[in-house]
Amino acid sequence: MKRVFSGVQPTGNLHLGNYLGALKQFVELQEDHECIYCIVDMHAITVPQDPKVLKTHILDVASLYLAVGVDPKKSIVFVQSDVPGHAELSWVLTCCSYTGELSRMTQFKSKSHNKESAPTGLFSYPVLMAADILLYDTDVVPVGTDQKQHIELCRDLATRVNNTRKKTFVVPEGRYLKEGARIMALDDPTQKMSKSAENIHSRISLLDDPAKIKKSIMKATTDSEGVIRFDQENKPGISNLMNIYSVLSGKSIAELEKEYDGRGYGDFKKDLVEVTVEALAPIKERFDEIRYSDDLIRILKDGAARANVIAEKTMARVKENFGLGL
Ligand code: AMP
Ligand code: TRP
């Protein structure tokens, strides 16, 4: 069975982009893969975090994993900092990476706002991500397309180590969904939907109530043409809404174009509100059941113990191949 690894940062409640770009794949893959899903809290501290808020977000994200259908009987679910191998391997890989290749990462460039001095953690973030993946001999990494560059770096690091030392790592593949792979912000469809954008109406969080969902969708930026046609380049707003509608309802873009032929954006948005509220209701219900139950902590502790068994084996091989330790 092929092994899958992925992670999400506990930096806020998950939104539709996280769900459609990443979590939906997590659930599908667990049927015929050995899956490991992580809450990457060490990635979260690359920007300042209030400790209390971070702790809350860790448990929220873990609950959302379970609420969307990640099954702890099938998959390992755990918190990154509970397994020491991530930090250990990250240092080893840091010593195999170059400042040049890390400077080229677009996420670093945008998060550091091209300033001359930026937090070192932001800079080496992709190396920690590579460590997450390589620590588990991962074959497949399901992520949104925004992570493509980081996955390529991970593959480069693995290949570099394998070619210059004994074969140490499995070289993983990224797995990107075509539809829904990149959900854009509702207020500005040229930007991706993100947890950290200031305007709460730029995103739909998985825990938003129906009134908030309605407000955000009805306010969403479209264009003045008033025709419901998919055209990412010239009509990014309505195309993004059609994309969301399509993945949530299972209707194809062509079907939607036909169904809404001759109708206005108002009609379309009203229906999209309904589709979205319906899709998110069961997630919210399961979240409420799990979030404050004893099961949650038990599942995460058990997950960390199982992850650690795999991680320790990889670290023993890494140390041996690098000549580290006794
Ligand atoms: P993050 O919120 O950056 O921790 O991302 C967690 C996962 O969600 C990653 O696999 C991302 O690629 C994915 N993701 C984040 N934002 C979006 C988006 N707007 N559209 C699609 N996928 C996304
Ligand atoms: N960098 C990813 C993001 O921002 C999160 C992440 C960290 C991740 N480690 C990972 C994703 C390992 C996949 C595999 O979305």
Short mmCIF file of C-alpha atoms and ligand atoms in Angstrom, two decimals:
data_model
loop_
_atom_site.label_atom_id
_atom_site.label_comp_id
_atom_site.label_asym_id
_atom_site.label_seq_id
_atom_site.Cartn_x
_atom_site.Cartn_y
_atom_site.Cartn_z
CA MET A 1 0.00 0.00 0.00
CA LYS A 2 1.32 3.44 -0.88
CA ARG A 3 1.91 5.86 1.96
CA VAL A 4 0.32 9.32 2.05
CA PHE A 5 1.39 12.27 4.21
CA SER A 6 -0.04 15.75 4.45
CA GLY A 7 -0.28 18.60 6.92
CA VAL A 8 -2.28 21.72 7.65
CA GLN A 9 -1.16 24.68 9.76
CA PRO A 10 -3.21 25.44 12.89
CA THR A 11 -3.32 29.14 12.18
CA GLY A 12 -7.08 29.61 12.10
CA ASN A 13 -10.21 27.77 11.23
CA LEU A 14 -10.08 25.89 7.98
CA HIS A 15 -11.89 27.34 5.00
CA LEU A 16 -13.40 26.04 1.77
CA GLY A 17 -10.00 26.28 0.03
CA ASN A 18 -8.42 23.97 2.60
CA TYR A 19 -11.35 21.61 2.34
CA LEU A 20 -11.65 21.43 -1.44
CA GLY A 21 -7.91 21.68 -2.15
CA ALA A 22 -6.64 19.32 0.52
CA LEU A 23 -8.97 17.71 3.09
CA LYS A 24 -11.37 16.22 0.56
CA GLN A 25 -8.46 14.28 -0.91
CA PHE A 26 -7.37 13.18 2.59
CA VAL A 27 -10.68 11.43 3.07
CA GLU A 28 -10.75 9.79 -0.36
CA LEU A 29 -7.18 8.51 -0.09
CA GLN A 30 -7.62 6.71 3.21
CA GLU A 31 -9.67 3.98 1.51
CA ASP A 32 -6.69 2.48 -0.33
CA HIS A 33 -3.59 4.15 1.12
CA GLU A 34 -1.75 4.18 4.42
CA CYS A 35 -2.41 7.79 5.45
CA ILE A 36 -0.66 10.05 7.93
CA TYR A 37 -2.23 13.46 8.58
CA CYS A 38 -0.47 16.02 10.69
CA ILE A 39 -1.33 19.33 12.32
CA VAL A 40 1.88 21.25 11.65
CA ASP A 41 2.17 23.49 14.69
CA MET A 42 5.91 24.05 14.23
CA HIS A 43 5.16 25.60 10.85
CA ALA A 44 2.65 27.89 12.52
CA ILE A 45 5.30 29.51 14.75
CA THR A 46 7.19 30.81 11.71
CA VAL A 47 5.01 33.86 12.39
CA PRO A 48 4.24 35.08 15.94
CA GLN A 49 1.47 33.14 17.71
CA ASP A 50 -0.31 33.65 21.00
CA PRO A 51 0.30 30.35 22.88
CA LYS A 52 -3.30 30.04 24.08
CA VAL A 53 -4.73 30.75 20.66
CA LEU A 54 -2.31 28.31 19.01
CA LYS A 55 -3.37 25.53 21.38
CA THR A 56 -7.02 26.19 20.57
CA HIS A 57 -6.34 26.15 16.84
CA ILE A 58 -4.45 22.85 17.09
CA LEU A 59 -7.49 21.19 18.65
CA ASP A 60 -9.87 22.93 16.22
CA VAL A 61 -7.96 21.75 13.17
CA ALA A 62 -7.65 18.23 14.57
CA SER A 63 -11.41 18.18 15.16
CA LEU A 64 -12.05 19.45 11.64
CA TYR A 65 -9.90 16.65 10.17
CA LEU A 66 -12.15 14.18 11.96
CA ALA A 67 -15.32 16.14 11.19
CA VAL A 68 -14.74 16.05 7.41
CA GLY A 69 -14.27 12.31 7.58
CA VAL A 70 -10.66 11.48 8.38
CA ASP A 71 -11.03 8.21 10.27
CA PRO A 72 -8.47 7.56 13.03
CA LYS A 73 -9.03 3.83 12.65
CA LYS A 74 -7.75 4.07 9.08
CA SER A 75 -5.35 7.02 9.28
CA ILE A 76 -2.77 8.34 11.71
CA VAL A 77 -3.70 11.82 12.96
CA PHE A 78 -1.22 13.68 15.18
CA VAL A 79 0.41 16.99 16.10
CA GLN A 80 3.83 17.66 14.54
CA SER A 81 5.64 18.83 17.70
CA ASP A 82 4.66 15.59 19.47
CA VAL A 83 7.11 13.69 17.23
CA PRO A 84 10.71 14.93 17.69
CA GLY A 85 11.91 13.48 14.37
CA HIS A 86 10.47 16.44 12.42
CA ALA A 87 12.84 18.93 14.03
CA GLU A 88 15.78 16.50 13.91
CA LEU A 89 15.43 15.69 10.24
CA SER A 90 14.77 19.33 9.44
CA TRP A 91 18.25 20.24 10.68
CA VAL A 92 19.91 17.48 8.66
CA LEU A 93 18.08 18.64 5.52
CA THR A 94 18.94 22.28 6.28
CA CYS A 95 22.55 21.21 5.93
CA CYS A 96 21.76 19.79 2.46
CA SER A 97 19.90 22.84 1.15
CA TYR A 98 21.14 26.08 -0.39
CA THR A 99 20.17 29.66 0.41
CA GLY A 100 19.74 30.25 -3.34
CA GLU A 101 17.00 27.65 -3.79
CA LEU A 102 15.20 28.72 -0.61
CA SER A 103 15.29 32.39 -1.70
CA ARG A 104 13.40 31.42 -4.84
CA MET A 105 10.35 30.11 -2.94
CA THR A 106 7.43 32.37 -3.84
CA GLN A 107 5.70 31.86 -0.48
CA PHE A 108 8.81 33.09 1.32
CA LYS A 109 9.08 36.06 -0.99
CA SER A 110 5.47 37.08 -0.40
CA LYS A 111 5.47 36.42 3.36
CA SER A 112 8.72 38.29 3.90
CA HIS A 113 7.47 41.13 1.67
CA ASN A 114 10.86 41.09 -0.12
CA LYS A 115 12.44 42.75 2.94
CA GLU A 116 16.16 42.40 3.33
CA SER A 117 15.86 40.73 6.74
CA ALA A 118 13.13 38.20 7.52
CA PRO A 119 12.60 35.55 10.21
CA THR A 120 14.88 32.56 9.60
CA GLY A 121 11.95 30.21 10.30
CA LEU A 122 10.02 31.65 7.36
CA PHE A 123 13.07 31.11 5.20
CA SER A 124 13.64 27.49 6.17
CA TYR A 125 9.92 26.62 6.35
CA PRO A 126 10.09 24.50 3.15
CA VAL A 127 12.93 22.44 4.63
CA LEU A 128 10.81 21.59 7.67
CA MET A 129 8.02 20.65 5.27
CA ALA A 130 10.42 18.38 3.35
CA ALA A 131 11.40 16.76 6.66
CA ASP A 132 7.72 16.12 7.48
CA ILE A 133 7.29 14.27 4.22
CA LEU A 134 10.59 12.36 4.05
CA LEU A 135 10.39 11.24 7.68
CA TYR A 136 7.61 8.81 6.77
CA ASP A 137 8.95 7.40 3.47
CA THR A 138 5.97 9.10 1.87
CA ASP A 139 4.91 8.18 -1.69
CA VAL A 140 2.09 10.68 -2.21
CA VAL A 141 1.46 14.19 -0.83
CA PRO A 142 -2.08 15.54 -1.41
CA VAL A 143 -1.98 19.35 -1.34
CA GLY A 144 -3.36 22.43 -3.06
CA THR A 145 -1.43 23.64 -6.11
CA ASP A 146 0.01 26.52 -4.04
CA GLN A 147 2.37 23.95 -2.48
CA LYS A 148 3.82 22.69 -5.78
CA GLN A 149 7.09 24.59 -5.42
CA HIS A 150 7.62 23.22 -1.89
CA ILE A 151 6.98 19.67 -3.08
CA GLU A 152 9.52 20.10 -5.89
CA LEU A 153 12.10 21.32 -3.34
CA CYS A 154 11.37 18.26 -1.20
CA ARG A 155 11.92 15.99 -4.20
CA ASP A 156 15.17 17.80 -5.04
CA LEU A 157 16.47 17.41 -1.48
CA ALA A 158 15.58 13.70 -1.37
CA THR A 159 17.21 13.05 -4.75
CA ARG A 160 20.30 15.07 -3.78
CA VAL A 161 20.82 13.03 -0.61
CA ASN A 162 20.15 9.74 -2.41
CA ASN A 163 22.66 10.61 -5.14
CA THR A 164 25.44 11.83 -2.88
CA ARG A 165 25.07 9.25 -0.09
CA LYS A 166 23.47 5.85 0.29
CA LYS A 167 19.85 5.78 -0.84
CA THR A 168 18.13 7.27 2.20
CA PHE A 169 14.77 8.70 1.15
CA VAL A 170 11.71 7.77 -0.86
CA VAL A 171 11.16 10.52 -3.48
CA PRO A 172 7.51 11.56 -3.09
CA GLU A 173 4.98 12.79 -5.65
CA GLY A 174 2.59 15.71 -5.13
CA ARG A 175 -1.09 15.03 -5.76
CA TYR A 176 -3.16 17.98 -6.87
CA LEU A 177 -6.85 18.07 -7.63
CA LYS A 178 -7.85 19.68 -10.92
CA GLU A 179 -11.12 21.21 -9.82
CA GLY A 180 -11.03 22.97 -6.52
CA ALA A 181 -7.26 22.82 -6.43
CA ARG A 182 -7.13 26.56 -6.00
CA ILE A 183 -10.06 28.36 -4.43
CA MET A 184 -9.78 32.11 -4.68
CA ALA A 185 -10.77 34.84 -2.19
CA LEU A 186 -14.40 35.91 -2.55
CA ASP A 187 -13.60 39.62 -2.32
CA ASP A 188 -10.59 39.45 -4.65
CA PRO A 189 -10.54 36.46 -7.01
CA THR A 190 -6.95 37.15 -8.01
CA GLN A 191 -5.78 36.12 -4.50
CA LYS A 192 -6.12 32.63 -3.01
CA MET A 193 -8.62 32.15 -0.22
CA SER A 194 -6.56 32.28 2.97
CA LYS A 195 -6.96 31.89 6.72
CA SER A 196 -5.09 35.07 7.43
CA ALA A 197 -6.75 37.65 5.15
CA GLU A 198 -8.20 40.53 7.16
CA ASN A 199 -11.63 40.58 5.51
CA ILE A 200 -13.65 37.67 6.94
CA HIS A 201 -15.93 37.81 3.90
CA SER A 202 -12.97 36.86 1.71
CA ARG A 203 -13.37 33.27 2.89
CA ILE A 204 -15.95 30.76 4.03
CA SER A 205 -14.76 28.94 7.12
CA LEU A 206 -15.98 25.39 7.59
CA LEU A 207 -17.59 26.49 10.87
CA ASP A 208 -19.36 29.61 9.55
CA ASP A 209 -23.07 29.82 10.33
CA PRO A 210 -25.63 30.10 7.49
CA ALA A 211 -26.06 33.88 7.94
CA LYS A 212 -22.32 34.49 7.55
CA ILE A 213 -22.12 32.14 4.54
CA LYS A 214 -24.99 34.01 2.92
CA LYS A 215 -23.43 37.39 3.52
CA SER A 216 -20.01 36.38 2.18
CA ILE A 217 -21.38 34.77 -0.98
CA MET A 218 -23.87 37.53 -1.76
CA LYS A 219 -21.06 40.10 -1.39
CA ALA A 220 -18.61 38.11 -3.53
CA THR A 221 -16.93 40.06 -6.32
CA THR A 222 -18.11 39.20 -9.83
CA ASP A 223 -18.15 41.33 -13.00
CA SER A 224 -20.55 43.60 -14.82
CA GLU A 225 -21.30 41.28 -17.76
CA GLY A 226 -23.92 39.34 -15.81
CA VAL A 227 -23.43 36.11 -17.78
CA ILE A 228 -22.74 32.84 -15.98
CA ARG A 229 -19.85 31.51 -18.02
CA PHE A 230 -16.58 29.93 -16.87
CA ASP A 231 -13.66 32.09 -17.96
CA GLN A 232 -10.91 32.11 -15.36
CA GLU A 233 -8.93 34.83 -17.04
CA ASN A 234 -11.61 37.40 -17.88
CA LYS A 235 -14.24 36.44 -15.31
CA PRO A 236 -12.24 35.19 -12.30
CA GLY A 237 -14.98 36.01 -9.74
CA ILE A 238 -17.87 34.07 -11.20
CA SER A 239 -15.49 31.30 -12.36
CA ASN A 240 -14.33 30.84 -8.77
CA LEU A 241 -17.94 30.65 -7.54
CA MET A 242 -18.76 28.14 -10.30
CA ASN A 243 -15.77 26.08 -9.29
CA ILE A 244 -16.96 26.01 -5.66
CA TYR A 245 -20.52 25.20 -6.74
CA SER A 246 -19.28 22.41 -9.01
CA VAL A 247 -17.16 20.60 -6.42
CA LEU A 248 -19.72 20.95 -3.65
CA SER A 249 -22.69 19.80 -5.75
CA GLY A 250 -21.01 17.31 -8.08
CA LYS A 251 -22.45 19.14 -11.12
CA SER A 252 -19.97 19.84 -13.93
CA ILE A 253 -19.14 23.39 -15.03
CA ALA A 254 -20.88 22.70 -18.37
CA GLU A 255 -24.05 21.60 -16.54
CA LEU A 256 -23.97 24.79 -14.47
CA GLU A 257 -23.55 26.97 -17.57
CA LYS A 258 -26.57 25.30 -19.09
CA GLU A 259 -28.67 25.46 -15.94
CA TYR A 260 -28.00 29.18 -15.43
CA ASP A 261 -28.17 30.20 -19.07
CA GLY A 262 -30.09 33.50 -19.24
CA ARG A 263 -30.23 33.87 -15.43
CA GLY A 264 -28.47 36.45 -13.27
CA TYR A 265 -25.70 36.35 -10.67
CA GLY A 266 -28.24 36.94 -7.88
CA ASP A 267 -30.05 33.69 -8.67
CA PHE A 268 -26.82 31.79 -8.98
CA LYS A 269 -25.46 33.13 -5.69
CA LYS A 270 -28.67 32.32 -3.83
CA ASP A 271 -28.43 28.70 -4.96
CA LEU A 272 -24.74 28.57 -4.11
CA VAL A 273 -25.58 29.71 -0.57
CA GLU A 274 -27.97 26.79 -0.26
CA VAL A 275 -25.48 24.27 -1.67
CA THR A 276 -22.74 25.54 0.66
CA VAL A 277 -24.88 25.61 3.80
CA GLU A 278 -26.04 22.07 3.07
CA ALA A 279 -22.50 20.79 2.46
CA LEU A 280 -21.10 22.34 5.64
CA ALA A 281 -23.92 21.50 8.07
CA PRO A 282 -22.83 17.88 8.76
CA ILE A 283 -19.21 19.01 9.21
CA LYS A 284 -20.22 21.54 11.84
CA GLU A 285 -22.37 18.95 13.59
CA ARG A 286 -19.55 16.39 13.83
CA PHE A 287 -17.11 19.11 14.91
CA ASP A 288 -19.34 19.97 17.87
CA GLU A 289 -19.46 16.31 18.90
CA ILE A 290 -15.71 15.78 18.76
CA ARG A 291 -14.10 19.05 19.78
CA TYR A 292 -14.66 18.79 23.55
CA SER A 293 -14.71 15.00 23.86
CA ASP A 294 -11.98 12.97 25.61
CA ASP A 295 -11.65 10.98 22.41
CA LEU A 296 -9.90 13.85 20.67
CA ILE A 297 -6.84 13.86 22.97
CA ARG A 298 -6.73 10.07 23.01
CA ILE A 299 -6.76 9.94 19.19
CA LEU A 300 -3.95 12.52 18.91
CA LYS A 301 -1.77 10.80 21.53
CA ASP A 302 -2.27 7.43 19.91
CA GLY A 303 -1.52 9.00 16.50
CA ALA A 304 1.74 10.53 17.75
CA ALA A 305 2.88 7.20 19.21
CA ARG A 306 2.20 5.40 15.92
CA ALA A 307 3.87 8.15 13.88
CA ASN A 308 6.89 8.09 16.17
CA VAL A 309 7.52 4.39 15.51
CA ILE A 310 7.90 5.11 11.78
CA ALA A 311 9.86 8.33 12.37
CA GLU A 312 12.40 6.67 14.65
CA LYS A 313 13.20 4.05 12.02
CA THR A 314 13.83 6.72 9.38
CA MET A 315 15.96 8.78 11.78
CA ALA A 316 18.10 5.72 12.60
CA ARG A 317 18.75 5.25 8.86
CA VAL A 318 19.47 8.96 8.34
CA LYS A 319 21.90 9.06 11.25
CA GLU A 320 23.65 5.93 10.00
CA ASN A 321 23.98 7.31 6.44
CA PHE A 322 25.25 10.70 7.67
CA GLY A 323 27.60 9.24 10.30
CA LEU A 324 25.77 10.97 13.16
CA GLY A 325 25.73 9.80 16.78
CA LEU A 326 27.33 6.71 18.31
P1 AMP B 1 -2.61 26.09 4.85
O1 AMP B 1 -3.90 26.76 5.14
O2 AMP B 1 -1.68 27.00 4.11
O3 AMP B 1 -1.99 25.37 5.99
O4 AMP B 1 -2.95 24.95 3.77
C1 AMP B 1 -3.42 23.68 4.09
C2 AMP B 1 -3.75 22.93 2.82
O5 AMP B 1 -4.84 23.58 2.13
C3 AMP B 1 -2.61 22.87 1.80
O6 AMP B 1 -2.65 21.61 1.14
C4 AMP B 1 -2.93 23.95 0.84
O7 AMP B 1 -2.43 23.70 -0.45
C5 AMP B 1 -4.44 23.93 0.82
N1 AMP B 1 -4.97 25.27 0.53
C6 AMP B 1 -4.81 26.40 1.26
N2 AMP B 1 -5.46 27.44 0.70
C7 AMP B 1 -6.05 26.96 -0.42
C8 AMP B 1 -6.89 27.52 -1.43
N3 AMP B 1 -7.26 28.80 -1.40
N4 AMP B 1 -7.33 26.71 -2.41
C9 AMP B 1 -6.98 25.41 -2.43
N5 AMP B 1 -6.21 24.80 -1.52
C10 AMP B 1 -5.74 25.55 -0.52
N1 TRP B 2 3.18 24.13 3.90
C1 TRP B 2 1.87 23.56 3.93
C2 TRP B 2 0.83 24.69 3.77
O1 TRP B 2 1.07 25.81 4.08
C3 TRP B 2 1.60 22.80 5.20
C4 TRP B 2 2.53 21.66 5.36
C5 TRP B 2 3.56 21.57 6.23
C6 TRP B 2 2.50 20.43 4.62
N2 TRP B 2 4.18 20.35 6.10
C7 TRP B 2 3.56 19.65 5.14
C8 TRP B 2 1.71 19.95 3.60
C9 TRP B 2 3.86 18.38 4.62
C10 TRP B 2 2.00 18.68 3.09
C11 TRP B 2 3.06 17.91 3.60
O2 TRP B 2 -0.23 24.41 3.31
#
